PDB file of C-alpha atoms in Angstrom:
ATOM      1  CA  MET A   1      -6.213  -5.285  11.973  1.00 55.00           C
ATOM      2  CA  SER A   2      -4.910  -1.922  13.009  1.00 78.00           C
ATOM      3  CA  LEU A   3      -4.572  -0.205   9.659  1.00 91.00           C
ATOM      4  CA  LYS A   4      -6.256   3.185   9.239  1.00 94.00           C
ATOM      5  CA  ILE A   5      -6.594   5.232   6.044  1.00 92.00           C
ATOM      6  CA  ASP A   6      -7.313   8.991   6.155  1.00 92.00           C
ATOM      7  CA  SER A   7      -9.456  10.845   3.633  1.00 87.00           C
ATOM      8  CA  ASP A   8      -6.262  12.029   1.886  1.00 86.00           C
ATOM      9  CA  GLY A   9      -5.108   8.415   1.385  1.00 89.00           C
ATOM     10  CA  THR A  10      -2.473   8.412   4.141  1.00 94.00           C
ATOM     11  CA  ILE A  11      -2.162   4.944   5.675  1.00 95.00           C
ATOM     12  CA  TYR A  12      -1.336   4.497   9.373  1.00 97.00           C
ATOM     13  CA  ILE A  13      -0.143   1.129  10.684  1.00 97.00           C
ATOM     14  CA  TYR A  14       1.997  -0.485  13.381  1.00 95.00           C
ATOM     15  CA  GLN A  15       5.035  -2.429  12.192  1.00 95.00           C
ATOM     16  CA  GLY A  16       4.153  -6.128  12.025  1.00 93.00           C
ATOM     17  CA  ASP A  17       0.369  -5.642  11.998  1.00 94.00           C
ATOM     18  CA  SER A  18      -1.969  -6.610   9.167  1.00 93.00           C
ATOM     19  CA  GLY A  19      -4.592  -4.700   7.246  1.00 95.00           C
ATOM     20  CA  GLU A  20      -6.458  -4.311   3.981  1.00 95.00           C
ATOM     21  CA  VAL A  21      -6.142  -1.512   1.442  1.00 94.00           C
ATOM     22  CA  VAL A  22      -9.140  -1.201  -0.882  1.00 92.00           C
ATOM     23  CA  VAL A  23      -8.666   0.676  -4.144  1.00 90.00           C
ATOM     24  CA  SER A  24     -11.954   1.595  -5.804  1.00 88.00           C
ATOM     25  CA  GLY A  25     -13.042   3.463  -8.909  1.00 87.00           C
ATOM     26  CA  LEU A  26     -11.749   0.963 -11.477  1.00 87.00           C
ATOM     27  CA  ASN A  27     -13.600   0.519 -14.756  1.00 85.00           C
ATOM     28  CA  ASN A  28     -15.541  -2.708 -14.161  1.00 88.00           C
ATOM     29  CA  GLU A  29     -15.692  -3.426 -17.899  1.00 86.00           C
ATOM     30  CA  LYS A  30     -11.941  -4.011 -18.083  1.00 83.00           C
ATOM     31  CA  LYS A  31      -9.572  -6.732 -16.925  1.00 86.00           C
ATOM     32  CA  TYR A  32      -6.725  -5.403 -14.802  1.00 87.00           C
ATOM     33  CA  ILE A  33      -3.653  -6.463 -12.967  1.00 89.00           C
ATOM     34  CA  VAL A  34      -3.487  -3.903 -10.154  1.00 91.00           C
ATOM     35  CA  CYS A  35      -0.117  -3.406  -8.458  1.00 91.00           C
ATOM     36  CA  PHE A  36       0.724  -1.952  -5.043  1.00 95.00           C
ATOM     37  CA  ALA A  37       4.270  -1.023  -4.018  1.00 96.00           C
ATOM     38  CA  ILE A  38       5.908   0.591  -0.989  1.00 97.00           C
ATOM     39  CA  GLN A  39       9.125   2.629  -1.116  1.00 96.00           C
ATOM     40  CA  ASP A  40      11.317   4.239   1.515  1.00 97.00           C
ATOM     41  CA  SER A  41      12.413   7.870   1.375  1.00 94.00           C
ATOM     42  CA  ASN A  42      15.292   6.891  -0.951  1.00 96.00           C
ATOM     43  CA  ARG A  43      12.874   5.246  -3.419  1.00 94.00           C
ATOM     44  CA  ASN A  44      14.040   1.739  -2.503  1.00 97.00           C
ATOM     45  CA  LEU A  45      11.333  -0.865  -2.986  1.00 97.00           C
ATOM     46  CA  ILE A  46      10.276  -2.488   0.290  1.00 97.00           C
ATOM     47  CA  GLY A  47       9.495  -6.179  -0.113  1.00 95.00           C
ATOM     48  CA  GLU A  48       7.748  -7.472  -3.201  1.00 95.00           C
ATOM     49  CA  GLU A  49       5.285  -5.513  -5.288  1.00 95.00           C
ATOM     50  CA  LEU A  50       1.793  -6.885  -4.626  1.00 96.00           C
ATOM     51  CA  GLN A  51      -0.354  -7.778  -7.651  1.00 94.00           C
ATOM     52  CA  VAL A  52      -4.044  -8.676  -7.848  1.00 93.00           C
ATOM     53  CA  ALA A  53      -5.960  -9.664 -10.994  1.00 91.00           C
ATOM     54  CA  VAL A  54      -9.452  -8.206 -11.225  1.00 90.00           C
ATOM     55  CA  SER A  55     -12.218  -8.227 -13.809  1.00 84.00           C
ATOM     56  CA  ASN A  56     -15.841  -7.099 -13.684  1.00 85.00           C
ATOM     57  CA  LEU A  57     -15.278  -5.310 -10.368  1.00 90.00           C
ATOM     58  CA  ASP A  58     -14.685  -1.620  -9.698  1.00 90.00           C
ATOM     59  CA  TYR A  59     -12.393  -2.269  -6.731  1.00 92.00           C
ATOM     60  CA  VAL A  60      -9.504  -4.425  -5.579  1.00 93.00           C
ATOM     61  CA  THR A  61      -8.307  -5.354  -2.083  1.00 94.00           C
ATOM     62  CA  PHE A  62      -4.649  -5.649  -1.120  1.00 95.00           C
ATOM     63  CA  VAL A  63      -3.941  -7.638   2.037  1.00 95.00           C
ATOM     64  CA  LEU A  64      -0.924  -6.402   3.972  1.00 96.00           C
ATOM     65  CA  THR A  65       0.284  -9.332   6.063  1.00 95.00           C
ATOM     66  CA  PRO A  66       2.256  -9.068   9.313  1.00 93.00           C
ATOM     67  CA  GLN A  67       5.301 -10.442   7.473  1.00 94.00           C
ATOM     68  CA  TYR A  68       4.987  -7.708   4.821  1.00 96.00           C
ATOM     69  CA  THR A  69       4.555  -4.809   7.259  1.00 96.00           C
ATOM     70  CA  ASP A  70       7.379  -6.162   9.422  1.00 95.00           C
ATOM     71  CA  LEU A  71       9.678  -4.949   6.624  1.00 97.00           C
ATOM     72  CA  LEU A  72       8.643  -1.363   7.451  1.00 97.00           C
ATOM     73  CA  LYS A  73      11.278  -0.506  10.056  1.00 96.00           C
ATOM     74  CA  VAL A  74      11.066   2.356  12.555  1.00 97.00           C
ATOM     75  CA  PRO A  75      14.384   3.651  13.964  1.00 95.00           C
ATOM     76  CA  LYS A  76      14.604   3.415  17.762  1.00 93.00           C
ATOM     77  CA  ASN A  77      15.138   7.170  18.108  1.00 94.00           C
ATOM     78  CA  LYS A  78      11.972   8.078  16.142  1.00 96.00           C
ATOM     79  CA  PRO A  79       8.276   7.869  17.089  1.00 97.00           C
ATOM     80  CA  PHE A  80       7.345   6.780  13.516  1.00 97.00           C
ATOM     81  CA  GLU A  81       8.775   6.373  10.027  1.00 98.00           C
ATOM     82  CA  VAL A  82       7.293   7.643   6.763  1.00 98.00           C
ATOM     83  CA  TYR A  83       7.129   5.377   3.712  1.00 98.00           C
ATOM     84  CA  TYR A  84       5.419   5.969   0.378  1.00 96.00           C
ATOM     85  CA  TYR A  85       3.136   3.803  -1.737  1.00 94.00           C
ATOM     86  CA  GLY A  86       1.812   3.737  -5.259  1.00 90.00           C
ATOM     87  CA  VAL A  87      -0.910   1.881  -7.139  1.00 89.00           C
ATOM     88  CA  LYS A  88      -0.908   1.080 -10.850  1.00 88.00           C
ATOM     89  CA  ALA A  89      -3.665  -0.492 -12.959  1.00 85.00           C
ATOM     90  CA  CYS A  90      -2.465  -2.446 -15.989  1.00 85.00           C
ATOM     91  CA  GLU A  91      -5.007  -3.473 -18.611  1.00 83.00           C
ATOM     92  CA  THR A  92      -4.352  -7.094 -19.488  1.00 72.00           C
ATOM     93  CA  GLU A  93      -5.716  -6.918 -23.023  1.00 66.00           C
ATOM     94  CA  ASP A  94      -3.957  -3.888 -24.495  1.00 67.00           C
ATOM     95  CA  THR A  95      -0.913  -3.200 -22.290  1.00 68.00           C
ATOM     96  CA  LYS A  96      -2.086   0.222 -21.075  1.00 68.00           C
ATOM     97  CA  GLU A  97      -0.735   1.142 -17.657  1.00 65.00           C
ATOM     98  CA  ASP A  98      -1.998   3.940 -15.425  1.00 63.00           C
ATOM     99  CA  THR A  99      -0.669   5.104 -12.087  1.00 62.00           C
ATOM    100  CA  LEU A 100      -3.760   5.764 -10.005  1.00 59.00           C
ATOM    101  CA  PHE A 101      -4.422   8.870  -7.966  1.00 58.00           C
ATOM    102  CA  ILE A 102      -5.358   8.170  -4.370  1.00 65.00           C
ATOM    103  CA  ALA A 103      -8.066  10.224  -2.618  1.00 57.00           C
ATOM    104  CA  ASN A 104      -7.584  13.936  -3.357  1.00 59.00           C
ATOM    105  CA  SER A 105      -4.025  13.645  -4.615  1.00 59.00           C
ATOM    106  CA  SER A 106      -2.809  15.232  -7.812  1.00 59.00           C
ATOM    107  CA  TYR A 107       0.042  14.605 -10.227  1.00 61.00           C
ATOM    108  CA  GLY A 108       3.343  14.216  -8.370  1.00 63.00           C
ATOM    109  CA  ASP A 109       1.849  13.933  -4.875  1.00 74.00           C
ATOM    110  CA  LEU A 110       3.298  11.244  -2.639  1.00 84.00           C
ATOM    111  CA  ASN A 111       0.987   8.744  -0.936  1.00 90.00           C
ATOM    112  CA  ARG A 112       2.287   8.285   2.598  1.00 94.00           C
ATOM    113  CA  ILE A 113       2.354   5.329   4.968  1.00 96.00           C
ATOM    114  CA  ILE A 114       3.027   6.342   8.554  1.00 97.00           C
ATOM    115  CA  VAL A 115       4.490   3.346  10.406  1.00 97.00           C
ATOM    116  CA  TYR A 116       4.607   3.223  14.196  1.00 96.00           C
ATOM    117  CA  PRO A 117       6.922   0.878  16.092  1.00 94.00           C
ATOM    118  CA  ARG A 118       5.685  -2.551  17.046  1.00 88.00           C
ATOM    119  CA  LYS A 119       4.068  -2.600  20.497  1.00 77.00           C
ATOM    120  CA  VAL A 120       3.824  -6.376  20.964  1.00 73.00           C
ATOM    121  CA  ILE A 121       5.398  -9.274  19.054  1.00 71.00           C
ATOM    122  CA  GLY A 122       2.212 -11.360  19.321  1.00 70.00           C
ATOM    123  CA  TYR A 123       1.487 -14.924  18.348  1.00 65.00           C
ATOM    124  CA  THR A 124       4.338 -16.546  16.429  1.00 62.00           C
ATOM    125  CA  ASN A 125       2.845 -20.005  15.734  1.00 55.00           C
ATOM    126  CA  GLY A 126       5.718 -21.975  17.053  1.00 52.00           C
TER     127      GLY A 126
END
């Protein structure tokens, strides 16, 4: 896994690599569906929104697969591409939804994913 997350919540990854994003600070007395989504600079959703059900834990882990991060394209004339992500916690028992703040972010801040071009295709299982 070659995913790195800075103290400000910025994620760094190579296109086609895998990694885990842990979101902590949830209320462990509630049942949540926690959602993770990536958008490009035009607010287009990239791939499917990831969803994880969690109860009695104060954290959730999202697994970014190679197939998922392969959707994060880097133009040939650029050293990297910037995408944006968001996380939302939805309470399953009373339909409350809250967009979560990541690290030291505040209302309206964008959570960035810096994607570097693939260096090696790697094992393709076939």
